[in-house]
Tab-separated table of C-alpha atoms and ligand atoms in Angstrom:
chain	number	residue	atom	x	y	z
A	1	MET	CA	-32.052	33.798	2.276
A	2	THR	CA	-31.093	33.252	-1.361
A	3	ALA	CA	-30.882	36.309	-3.586
A	4	SER	CA	-31.960	34.641	-6.818
A	5	PHE	CA	-34.924	32.354	-7.361
A	6	ALA	CA	-34.942	32.057	-11.153
A	7	THR	CA	-34.447	28.295	-11.034
A	8	THR	CA	-36.258	27.670	-7.755
A	9	SER	CA	-38.578	24.669	-7.819
A	10	ARG	CA	-41.758	24.125	-5.848
A	11	ALA	CA	-39.839	21.629	-3.690
A	12	ASP	CA	-37.219	24.317	-2.997
A	13	CYS	CA	-40.032	26.594	-1.778
A	14	LEU	CA	-41.358	23.897	0.527
A	15	ALA	CA	-37.827	23.599	1.921
A	16	LEU	CA	-37.589	27.374	2.419
A	17	ASP	CA	-40.844	27.235	4.370
A	18	THR	CA	-39.457	24.489	6.584
A	19	GLN	CA	-36.407	26.622	7.377
A	20	ASP	CA	-38.439	29.808	7.929
A	21	ALA	CA	-38.260	30.894	11.583
A	22	LEU	CA	-41.413	32.984	11.105
A	23	ALA	CA	-43.461	30.065	9.746
A	24	PRO	CA	-45.297	29.342	13.051
A	25	LEU	CA	-46.955	32.792	12.854
A	26	ARG	CA	-49.126	31.594	9.988
A	27	ASP	CA	-51.007	29.514	12.530
A	28	GLU	CA	-52.202	32.742	14.183
A	29	PHE	CA	-54.418	33.396	11.153
A	30	ALA	CA	-57.664	31.900	9.876
A	31	LEU	CA	-56.701	31.398	6.247
A	32	PRO	CA	-59.405	29.855	4.089
A	33	GLU	CA	-58.554	26.446	2.660
A	34	GLY	CA	-57.372	26.417	-0.942
A	35	ILE	CA	-56.777	30.151	-1.191
A	36	VAL	CA	-53.486	31.935	-1.787
A	37	TYR	CA	-54.120	35.363	-0.344
A	38	LEU	CA	-51.892	38.089	-1.758
A	39	ASP	CA	-54.020	41.091	-0.848
A	40	GLY	CA	-53.064	41.680	2.786
A	41	ASN	CA	-51.816	45.108	1.718
A	42	SER	CA	-55.465	46.005	1.107
A	43	LEU	CA	-57.331	43.971	3.739
A	44	GLY	CA	-55.342	41.860	6.177
A	45	VAL	CA	-56.398	38.320	7.130
A	46	LEU	CA	-58.535	37.503	10.181
A	47	PRO	CA	-56.442	36.521	13.213
A	48	LYS	CA	-57.766	33.319	14.799
A	49	ALA	CA	-58.095	35.030	18.182
A	50	THR	CA	-60.323	37.830	16.880
A	51	PRO	CA	-63.754	36.102	16.871
A	52	ALA	CA	-63.437	34.982	20.520
A	53	ARG	CA	-62.191	38.408	21.593
A	54	LEU	CA	-65.072	40.127	19.811
A	55	ALA	CA	-67.541	37.633	21.251
A	56	ARG	CA	-66.265	38.478	24.728
A	57	VAL	CA	-66.487	42.206	24.127
A	58	ILE	CA	-70.010	41.822	22.778
A	59	GLU	CA	-71.439	39.286	25.201
A	60	HIS	CA	-69.608	40.100	28.413
A	61	GLU	CA	-68.293	43.656	28.248
A	62	TRP	CA	-71.226	45.119	26.359
A	63	GLY	CA	-73.935	42.514	26.971
A	64	HIS	CA	-73.399	41.988	30.665
A	65	ASP	CA	-71.332	44.812	32.098
A	66	LEU	CA	-72.901	47.436	29.876
A	67	ILE	CA	-71.826	51.015	30.493
A	68	ARG	CA	-69.578	50.007	33.401
A	69	SER	CA	-67.171	48.578	30.801
A	70	TRP	CA	-65.940	52.054	29.907
A	71	ASN	CA	-64.073	51.775	33.211
A	72	THR	CA	-63.941	48.092	34.068
A	73	ALA	CA	-62.895	46.868	30.597
A	74	GLY	CA	-60.760	49.938	29.890
A	75	TRP	CA	-62.740	51.065	26.842
A	76	ILE	CA	-61.946	54.666	27.670
A	77	ASP	CA	-58.183	54.003	27.377
A	78	MET	CA	-58.391	52.056	24.130
A	79	ALA	CA	-57.188	54.811	21.796
A	80	GLN	CA	-54.004	55.119	23.829
A	81	ARG	CA	-53.553	51.446	24.665
A	82	VAL	CA	-53.892	50.364	21.040
A	83	GLY	CA	-51.716	53.315	19.981
A	84	ASP	CA	-49.007	52.094	22.355
A	85	LYS	CA	-49.030	48.740	20.561
A	86	ILE	CA	-48.573	50.511	17.218
A	87	ALA	CA	-45.760	52.754	18.487
A	88	PRO	CA	-42.929	50.162	18.369
A	89	LEU	CA	-43.916	49.225	14.821
A	90	ILE	CA	-43.362	52.763	13.562
A	91	GLY	CA	-40.429	53.957	15.649
A	92	ALA	CA	-42.500	56.119	17.982
A	93	GLY	CA	-42.336	56.387	21.752
A	94	VAL	CA	-44.876	55.107	24.253
A	95	GLY	CA	-47.705	57.634	24.603
A	96	GLU	CA	-47.021	59.229	21.211
A	97	VAL	CA	-49.542	57.341	19.063
A	98	ILE	CA	-53.299	57.001	19.217
A	99	ALA	CA	-55.619	54.736	17.261
A	100	ALA	CA	-58.631	56.650	16.025
A	101	ASP	CA	-60.860	57.475	13.084
A	102	SER	CA	-59.828	56.660	9.514
A	103	THR	CA	-56.608	57.446	7.674
A	104	SER	CA	-58.438	60.130	5.686
A	105	ILE	CA	-59.719	61.861	8.827
A	106	ASN	CA	-56.364	61.634	10.593
A	107	LEU	CA	-54.696	63.151	7.539
A	108	TYR	CA	-57.097	66.055	7.769
A	109	LYS	CA	-56.257	66.565	11.448
A	110	VAL	CA	-52.490	66.528	10.994
A	111	LEU	CA	-52.437	68.518	7.742
A	112	GLU	CA	-54.563	71.271	9.260
A	113	THR	CA	-52.293	71.292	12.312
A	114	ALA	CA	-49.146	71.431	10.177
A	115	VAL	CA	-50.559	74.306	8.126
A	116	HIS	CA	-51.376	76.184	11.350
A	117	LEU	CA	-47.863	75.599	12.663
A	118	GLN	CA	-46.542	77.246	9.487
A	119	ALA	CA	-49.012	80.145	9.591
A	120	GLY	CA	-46.303	82.645	10.531
A	121	ALA	CA	-44.356	81.896	7.344
A	122	LYS	CA	-46.222	84.063	4.860
A	123	THR	CA	-44.364	82.838	1.766
A	124	ARG	CA	-45.331	79.241	2.423
A	125	ARG	CA	-48.457	78.962	0.342
A	126	CYS	CA	-48.455	75.370	-0.797
A	127	ILE	CA	-48.748	71.783	0.289
A	128	VAL	CA	-46.591	69.539	-1.880
A	129	SER	CA	-47.318	65.902	-2.630
A	130	GLU	CA	-46.553	63.225	-5.143
A	131	ARG	CA	-48.662	63.124	-8.293
A	132	SER	CA	-49.259	59.371	-7.941
A	133	ASN	CA	-50.140	59.474	-4.244
A	134	PHE	CA	-53.286	57.653	-3.109
A	135	PRO	CA	-56.324	59.732	-4.134
A	136	THR	CA	-57.830	60.215	-0.668
A	137	ASP	CA	-54.558	61.807	0.487
A	138	LEU	CA	-54.677	64.216	-2.452
A	139	TYR	CA	-58.367	65.025	-1.996
A	140	ILE	CA	-57.902	65.792	1.697
A	141	ALA	CA	-54.761	67.850	1.057
A	142	ASP	CA	-56.529	69.800	-1.658
A	143	SER	CA	-59.429	70.542	0.645
A	144	VAL	CA	-57.088	71.725	3.435
A	145	ALA	CA	-55.101	73.845	0.974
A	146	ARG	CA	-58.231	75.488	-0.460
A	147	ALA	CA	-59.612	76.266	2.987
A	148	HIS	CA	-56.456	78.288	3.652
A	149	GLY	CA	-56.196	79.946	0.244
A	150	MET	CA	-53.193	77.758	-0.478
A	151	THR	CA	-52.473	75.395	-3.337
A	152	LEU	CA	-51.755	71.697	-3.526
A	153	LYS	CA	-48.740	71.242	-5.756
A	154	LEU	CA	-48.293	67.773	-7.233
A	155	VAL	CA	-44.810	66.864	-8.320
A	156	ASP	CA	-42.910	63.899	-9.639
A	157	VAL	CA	-41.291	62.168	-6.688
A	158	ASP	CA	-37.929	62.241	-8.469
A	159	ALA	CA	-38.179	66.030	-8.725
A	160	LEU	CA	-38.885	66.611	-5.027
A	161	ASP	CA	-35.628	68.405	-4.285
A	162	ALA	CA	-36.213	70.994	-7.019
A	163	ASN	CA	-39.663	71.676	-5.597
A	164	LEU	CA	-38.731	72.124	-1.962
A	165	ASP	CA	-38.407	75.889	-1.557
A	166	HIS	CA	-39.620	78.831	0.545
A	167	GLU	CA	-43.183	78.396	-0.769
A	168	VAL	CA	-43.691	74.950	0.752
A	169	ALA	CA	-45.504	74.773	4.065
A	170	VAL	CA	-46.000	71.015	4.217
A	171	LEU	CA	-44.698	68.034	2.304
A	172	MET	CA	-47.132	65.115	2.479
A	173	LEU	CA	-46.023	61.754	1.137
A	174	THR	CA	-47.030	58.126	1.305
A	175	HIS	CA	-44.012	56.074	2.297
A	176	VAL	CA	-44.835	53.150	-0.033
A	177	ASN	CA	-46.730	53.966	-3.212
A	178	TYR	CA	-50.008	52.052	-3.355
A	179	ARG	CA	-49.702	51.215	-7.061
A	180	THR	CA	-46.010	50.714	-7.749
A	181	GLY	CA	-44.866	49.626	-4.293
A	182	ARG	CA	-41.977	52.085	-4.515
A	183	LEU	CA	-40.520	52.870	-1.078
A	184	LEU	CA	-39.302	56.386	-0.339
A	185	ASP	CA	-36.316	57.204	1.835
A	186	MET	CA	-38.037	58.724	4.845
A	187	ALA	CA	-34.933	60.067	6.597
A	188	THR	CA	-33.338	61.682	3.529
A	189	ILE	CA	-36.553	63.277	2.276
A	190	THR	CA	-37.478	64.536	5.747
A	191	ARG	CA	-34.027	66.111	6.096
A	192	ALA	CA	-34.339	67.845	2.704
A	193	ALA	CA	-37.815	69.139	3.540
A	194	HIS	CA	-36.660	70.478	6.909
A	195	ALA	CA	-33.667	72.161	5.257
A	196	ALA	CA	-36.201	73.968	3.050
A	197	GLY	CA	-38.277	74.931	6.100
A	198	ALA	CA	-41.186	72.591	5.370
A	199	LEU	CA	-42.927	70.194	7.750
A	200	VAL	CA	-43.374	66.581	6.690
A	201	VAL	CA	-46.426	64.336	7.005
A	202	TRP	CA	-45.893	60.639	6.255
A	203	ASP	CA	-48.709	58.264	5.367
A	204	LEU	CA	-47.623	54.777	6.476
A	205	ALA	CA	-50.693	52.939	5.122
A	206	HIS	CA	-48.607	50.556	3.021
A	207	SER	CA	-45.603	50.224	5.305
A	208	ALA	CA	-46.737	49.917	8.944
A	209	GLY	CA	-46.487	46.266	9.942
A	210	ALA	CA	-44.533	45.255	6.845
A	211	MET	CA	-41.101	46.618	7.757
A	212	PRO	CA	-39.289	48.365	10.600
A	213	LEU	CA	-40.026	52.099	10.572
A	214	ASP	CA	-38.267	54.872	12.429
A	215	LEU	CA	-40.275	58.086	12.617
A	216	THR	CA	-38.179	59.305	15.549
A	217	GLY	CA	-34.873	58.555	13.854
A	218	ALA	CA	-36.057	60.268	10.676
A	219	ASP	CA	-37.155	63.268	12.780
A	220	ALA	CA	-40.518	63.313	10.959
A	221	ASP	CA	-43.237	65.760	12.004
A	222	PHE	CA	-46.511	63.841	11.679
A	223	ALA	CA	-47.606	60.405	10.533
A	224	VAL	CA	-50.842	58.562	9.906
A	225	GLY	CA	-51.521	54.981	8.884
A	226	CYS	CA	-54.069	52.293	8.349
A	227	GLY	CA	-55.317	49.583	10.713
A	228	TYR	CA	-56.833	47.148	8.228
A	229	LYS	CA	-53.878	46.455	5.940
A	230	TYR	CA	-50.693	44.912	7.380
A	231	LEU	CA	-51.981	45.381	10.950
A	232	ASN	CA	-54.856	42.948	10.317
A	233	GLY	CA	-57.420	44.942	12.294
A	234	GLY	CA	-60.370	44.029	10.052
A	235	PRO	CA	-62.471	45.977	7.556
A	236	GLY	CA	-62.766	49.634	8.531
A	237	ALA	CA	-60.389	49.213	11.496
A	238	PRO	CA	-59.369	52.440	13.231
A	239	ALA	CA	-56.343	54.182	11.759
A	240	PHE	CA	-53.530	55.801	13.759
A	241	VAL	CA	-51.897	59.154	14.185
A	242	TRP	CA	-48.501	60.236	15.502
A	243	ALA	CA	-47.096	63.698	16.070
A	244	HIS	CA	-43.519	64.432	17.061
A	245	PRO	CA	-43.515	65.425	20.759
A	246	ARG	CA	-41.994	68.819	19.826
A	247	HIS	CA	-45.289	69.587	18.065
A	248	THR	CA	-47.603	68.310	20.782
A	249	ASP	CA	-45.469	70.228	23.326
A	250	HIS	CA	-45.708	73.362	21.219
A	251	MET	CA	-49.468	72.901	20.828
A	252	GLU	CA	-49.683	72.615	24.593
A	253	THR	CA	-47.747	75.831	25.185
A	254	THR	CA	-49.565	77.832	22.532
A	255	GLY	CA	-53.035	76.351	23.038
A	256	LEU	CA	-53.211	75.237	19.402
A	257	ALA	CA	-55.883	72.554	18.945
A	258	GLN	CA	-56.313	70.160	16.063
A	259	PRO	CA	-59.375	71.064	13.990
A	260	LEU	CA	-61.714	68.234	15.060
A	261	SER	CA	-61.864	69.320	18.679
A	262	GLY	CA	-64.247	66.659	19.958
A	263	TRP	CA	-64.992	65.936	23.575
A	264	LEU	CA	-62.780	62.851	24.012
A	265	GLY	CA	-59.748	64.907	22.993
A	266	HIS	CA	-60.587	67.285	25.841
A	267	ALA	CA	-58.363	67.481	28.912
A	268	ALA	CA	-61.325	66.554	31.146
A	269	PRO	CA	-64.187	65.177	29.047
A	270	PHE	CA	-66.297	64.333	32.056
A	271	ALA	CA	-66.071	67.838	33.476
A	272	PHE	CA	-68.474	68.742	30.639
A	273	THR	CA	-67.276	72.310	30.434
A	274	PRO	CA	-68.565	74.425	27.547
A	275	ASP	CA	-65.069	75.531	26.494
A	276	TYR	CA	-62.552	73.254	24.771
A	277	GLN	CA	-59.294	72.495	26.568
A	278	PRO	CA	-57.189	70.000	24.599
A	279	ALA	CA	-55.819	66.940	26.391
A	280	ALA	CA	-52.078	66.602	26.880
A	281	GLY	CA	-49.840	65.052	24.251
A	282	ILE	CA	-51.179	62.978	21.374
A	283	GLN	CA	-54.478	62.436	23.212
A	284	ARG	CA	-55.578	65.802	21.801
A	285	PHE	CA	-55.859	64.125	18.386
A	286	VAL	CA	-58.769	62.008	19.607
A	287	CYS	CA	-62.122	63.369	18.476
A	288	GLY	CA	-65.162	61.339	19.556
A	289	THR	CA	-66.093	57.955	21.001
A	290	PRO	CA	-63.907	55.065	19.774
A	291	PRO	CA	-65.517	52.174	17.854
A	292	VAL	CA	-64.916	49.681	20.669
A	293	LEU	CA	-65.576	46.510	18.640
A	294	SER	CA	-63.223	47.584	15.865
A	295	MET	CA	-60.623	48.702	18.381
A	296	ALA	CA	-60.758	45.298	20.057
A	297	ALA	CA	-60.212	43.574	16.706
A	298	LEU	CA	-57.292	45.850	15.873
A	299	GLU	CA	-55.723	45.122	19.240
A	300	VAL	CA	-55.785	41.382	18.483
A	301	GLY	CA	-54.109	42.059	15.127
A	302	LEU	CA	-51.371	44.013	16.887
A	303	ASP	CA	-50.800	41.311	19.501
A	304	VAL	CA	-49.558	39.018	16.719
A	305	PHE	CA	-46.585	41.370	16.264
A	306	ALA	CA	-45.623	40.780	19.884
A	307	LYS	CA	-45.503	37.050	19.062
A	308	ALA	CA	-43.228	37.837	16.083
A	309	GLU	CA	-40.752	39.626	18.344
A	310	PRO	CA	-38.906	36.539	19.716
A	311	LEU	CA	-38.736	35.188	16.137
A	312	GLY	CA	-36.838	38.228	14.864
A	313	GLY	CA	-39.607	40.821	14.777
A	314	LEU	CA	-40.022	43.392	12.037
A	315	LYS	CA	-36.469	42.976	10.774
A	316	ALA	CA	-37.057	39.303	10.085
A	317	LEU	CA	-40.491	40.040	8.626
A	318	ARG	CA	-38.943	42.586	6.266
A	319	ARG	CA	-36.245	40.111	5.190
A	320	LYS	CA	-38.886	37.504	4.460
A	321	SER	CA	-41.175	39.897	2.602
A	322	SER	CA	-38.258	41.024	0.400
A	323	ALA	CA	-37.439	37.414	-0.399
A	324	LEU	CA	-41.097	36.566	-1.144
A	325	ALA	CA	-41.378	39.530	-3.516
A	326	THR	CA	-38.105	38.690	-5.269
A	327	LEU	CA	-39.246	35.084	-5.667
A	328	PHE	CA	-42.539	36.250	-7.156
A	329	ILE	CA	-40.911	38.673	-9.598
A	330	GLU	CA	-38.494	36.036	-10.818
A	331	ARG	CA	-41.098	33.278	-11.104
A	332	VAL	CA	-43.506	35.554	-13.010
A	333	GLU	CA	-40.819	36.819	-15.351
A	334	THR	CA	-39.731	33.243	-16.050
A	335	GLY	CA	-43.194	31.695	-16.322
A	336	CYS	CA	-45.156	34.493	-18.024
A	337	ASP	CA	-42.582	35.495	-20.587
A	338	GLY	CA	-44.160	36.671	-23.855
A	339	HIS	CA	-47.473	37.752	-22.294
A	340	GLY	CA	-46.668	41.455	-22.190
A	341	LEU	CA	-46.381	41.881	-18.417
A	342	SER	CA	-44.044	44.603	-17.294
A	343	LEU	CA	-42.805	45.076	-13.763
A	344	VAL	CA	-43.597	48.525	-12.362
A	345	THR	CA	-42.233	47.820	-8.881
A	346	PRO	CA	-38.577	48.625	-8.214
A	347	ARG	CA	-36.419	45.564	-8.692
A	348	GLU	CA	-34.079	46.579	-5.885
A	349	PRO	CA	-35.580	45.231	-2.619
A	350	ALA	CA	-34.360	48.224	-0.585
A	351	THR	CA	-36.492	50.599	-2.678
A	352	ARG	CA	-39.775	48.710	-2.594
A	353	GLY	CA	-42.371	47.913	0.034
A	354	SER	CA	-44.051	44.548	0.496
A	355	GLN	CA	-46.031	44.483	-2.735
A	356	VAL	CA	-45.351	43.838	-6.398
A	357	ALA	CA	-47.240	45.204	-9.402
A	358	PHE	CA	-47.098	44.244	-13.047
A	359	ALA	CA	-48.643	46.355	-15.796
A	360	CYS	CA	-50.896	44.089	-17.861
A	361	GLU	CA	-53.116	45.243	-20.700
A	362	HIS	CA	-56.186	43.223	-19.708
A	363	GLY	CA	-55.218	43.182	-16.064
A	364	HIS	CA	-58.721	43.296	-14.684
A	365	ALA	CA	-59.896	40.187	-16.517
A	366	VAL	CA	-56.614	38.407	-15.806
A	367	MET	CA	-57.005	39.113	-12.091
A	368	GLN	CA	-60.617	37.890	-12.104
A	369	ALA	CA	-59.500	34.635	-13.734
A	370	LEU	CA	-56.701	34.299	-11.202
A	371	ILE	CA	-59.103	34.868	-8.305
A	372	HIS	CA	-61.376	32.219	-9.843
A	373	HIS	CA	-58.470	29.808	-9.341
A	374	GLY	CA	-58.032	30.824	-5.700
A	375	VAL	CA	-55.155	33.288	-6.015
A	376	ILE	CA	-56.355	36.606	-4.626
A	377	GLY	CA	-54.555	39.784	-5.561
A	378	ASP	CA	-56.187	42.906	-6.909
A	379	CYS	CA	-56.176	45.195	-9.877
A	380	ARG	CA	-55.672	48.926	-10.020
A	381	ALA	CA	-56.831	50.688	-13.163
A	382	GLY	CA	-54.138	52.357	-15.220
A	383	ASP	CA	-54.318	55.914	-16.462
A	384	PRO	CA	-55.199	55.681	-20.165
A	385	SER	CA	-54.056	59.267	-20.723
A	386	ARG	CA	-50.459	58.320	-19.961
A	387	ALA	CA	-48.117	57.367	-22.772
A	388	MET	CA	-45.999	54.794	-20.971
A	389	VAL	CA	-47.372	51.255	-20.920
A	390	ALA	CA	-46.527	50.983	-17.245
A	391	GLU	CA	-48.836	53.924	-16.501
A	392	SER	CA	-51.634	53.328	-18.988
A	393	ALA	CA	-52.283	49.605	-18.497
A	394	ASP	CA	-54.100	47.997	-15.593
A	395	LEU	CA	-51.873	46.915	-12.744
A	396	LEU	CA	-51.935	43.419	-11.311
A	397	ARG	CA	-51.106	44.037	-7.669
A	398	PHE	CA	-49.887	41.417	-5.188
A	399	GLY	CA	-49.110	41.976	-1.507
A	400	PHE	CA	-46.778	39.722	0.472
A	401	THR	CA	-47.667	39.717	4.128
A	402	PRO	CA	-44.736	37.926	5.743
A	403	LEU	CA	-46.757	36.961	8.831
A	404	TYR	CA	-48.748	34.361	6.933
A	405	THR	CA	-47.508	34.063	3.337
A	406	ARG	CA	-45.386	31.013	2.535
A	407	PHE	CA	-42.784	30.621	-0.202
A	408	VAL	CA	-44.864	27.840	-1.686
A	409	ASP	CA	-47.873	30.194	-1.882
A	410	VAL	CA	-45.807	32.601	-3.929
A	411	TRP	CA	-44.600	29.800	-6.206
A	412	ASP	CA	-48.175	28.562	-6.713
A	413	ALA	CA	-49.482	32.076	-7.401
A	414	ALA	CA	-46.879	32.719	-10.106
A	415	ASP	CA	-47.582	29.284	-11.577
A	416	GLN	CA	-51.323	29.953	-11.665
A	417	LEU	CA	-50.783	33.338	-13.302
A	418	SER	CA	-48.719	31.726	-16.005
A	419	LYS	CA	-51.499	29.150	-16.593
A	420	VAL	CA	-54.216	31.817	-16.796
A	421	LEU	CA	-52.191	33.803	-19.314
A	422	GLY	CA	-51.047	30.737	-21.251
A	423	SER	CA	-54.546	29.292	-21.671
A	424	GLY	CA	-56.104	32.658	-22.543
A	425	GLU	CA	-58.854	31.726	-20.093
A	426	TRP	CA	-59.077	35.344	-18.915
A	427	ARG	CA	-60.788	36.173	-22.252
A	428	ASP	CA	-63.955	34.410	-21.035
A	429	PRO	CA	-66.681	37.106	-20.861
A	430	ARG	CA	-67.497	36.203	-17.246
A	431	PHE	CA	-64.150	37.706	-16.217
A	432	ALA	CA	-64.930	41.039	-17.870
A	433	ALA	CA	-67.570	42.246	-15.390
A	434	ARG	CA	-66.283	44.946	-13.043
A	435	ALA	CA	-67.653	44.973	-9.492
A	436	ALA	CA	-67.910	48.123	-7.369
A	437	VAL	CA	-64.684	47.267	-5.570
A	438	THR	CA	-61.767	46.117	-7.725
B	1	PLP	C1	-55.518	52.472	2.316
B	1	PLP	C2	-55.084	53.894	2.257
B	1	PLP	C3	-55.864	54.902	2.805
B	1	PLP	C4	-57.208	54.564	3.389
B	1	PLP	O1	-57.906	55.644	3.850
B	1	PLP	P1	-59.280	55.405	4.615
B	1	PLP	O2	-59.567	56.697	5.221
B	1	PLP	O3	-59.075	54.282	5.570
B	1	PLP	O4	-60.297	54.998	3.596
B	1	PLP	C5	-55.379	56.187	2.771
B	1	PLP	N1	-54.174	56.478	2.226
B	1	PLP	C6	-53.405	55.520	1.664
B	1	PLP	C7	-52.091	55.873	1.079
B	1	PLP	C8	-53.838	54.204	1.670
B	1	PLP	O5	-53.092	53.260	1.121
C-alpha cells in the first residue's frame, strides 16, 4: 500500500477499498448506518453472528437444556476453548491461554504469582512500570507491591534500561500505550529485563487482535489482555491470561498457586475436597464460574479472526491498520492545519499500535461535536500539571480496527474533523457537558 497519502482524494480512498483483500470482513459486523466508528480500541463493534449465538445460548442451552448444558454445550470447557482461539493471536501455544475475569483481575493474579516466583531474591523489592501506563494497571501493581512491603517504581519508558537492576522483581508494561498509541519492543525489553533478573508481565489490551504478537518468541513471562477491544467480545467481555509454560510447570512442581484459588481452578472441582489442589497448566488461573453469555459473545468475536486467516490474517490486518493510521495522520495534518492540533502518536508505523492521538486544547468539546456528526472517537483528559502541550491538553483518540474500517471512513473522519474545527462549531455550549464516560 502507498506510503504517503498527503494528496489522496476521497476517490482514491474508494479505490483503495476496492483493492483491499480484507474488505469482505467488514460484512461480518453490524455497523450502524451513517456512523464512522473509530473507537474499536475501546469497545469493539458487534459481530453480526453474535445476537443469534446469544439467543441460542439463552433460549436453547440455558432455557431448554438448563444445567445439562455445562456438559452438553461444553460450558465447562469455555475458558480453555476460548483461550485456545486467543492463543494464535498472541503467539502462545494451544492450552496456554484461558479467557477469564477482567484484565484488572488477571493482572492481580499474574503479578502476585510473579512476585512469589521472585520471593527468594531478597534484593528485589520493587515492581517497575511506565509512568503513563493505564491507571488500573498501576493501581493493581501498587496494591500487590504494598501487600508485600515492596514499592511500585514508575519510570519514563525511555529510561527503562537505567532502571532495570538487582532491585527489580517484576517489570509490568502495556505493549501499546492507551493514550499515545506508542508500541514497545516486546522482545528487546523482555531480554533486557531478563538480563537484569526481572520477570516481565505484558498487558496486551491495546494490541491483541490488531497486530501479530509473539509472546513465545519474545520469551515473555506472563501476559494479560482485554476481550472487548480489538477482539470484539462485547462490553465487559472476559479478559485473558497467559503464563509461559516454564512458570506453570514450576508452579506444578512447587505447588505454588495463584492467589485467587477458586474452585474452577482446582484439579478436580467436582471432587469437592476441602483442600485446594491447583489444576494443571494455565487452567490453574481460572477462579470461579465463567460468565457463559459473555464467553459465547467473545467466542463469536474470535471466530472472525479465523475468517481473516485466508485473507492474510494478522499480518495483513497490521499492514492495513498502519496504512489507515498514516492516511488519517496525513489527512488531519493537511486539513486541520492552523487549529493547534499536535500529533502525540509516533509517526513511524513500526513504533505505534492501531490508534492515533492528537493533543487538542478543547479536545473534549471537539470530540463531542465530531460525534454529533457521526464520527465516533474518544477523548482522554490531559494532565494539566505537565508543561508540554502534548501532555497537558486533552487527547483526541482514534482507533483503526482493520477488520471493519475502510479507507473512505478515515478520509471522511479527517474531513469532518477539519469542518468541526474550521466552523468553530465545537464552541457550542451543548458540546461542553461531560458525561460519566468520556
Ligand atoms: C482497557 C484496559 C484495561 C481494562 O481493564 P478492565 O479490568 O477490563 O476494566 C486494563 N489495562 C489496559 C492497559 C487497558 O487498556
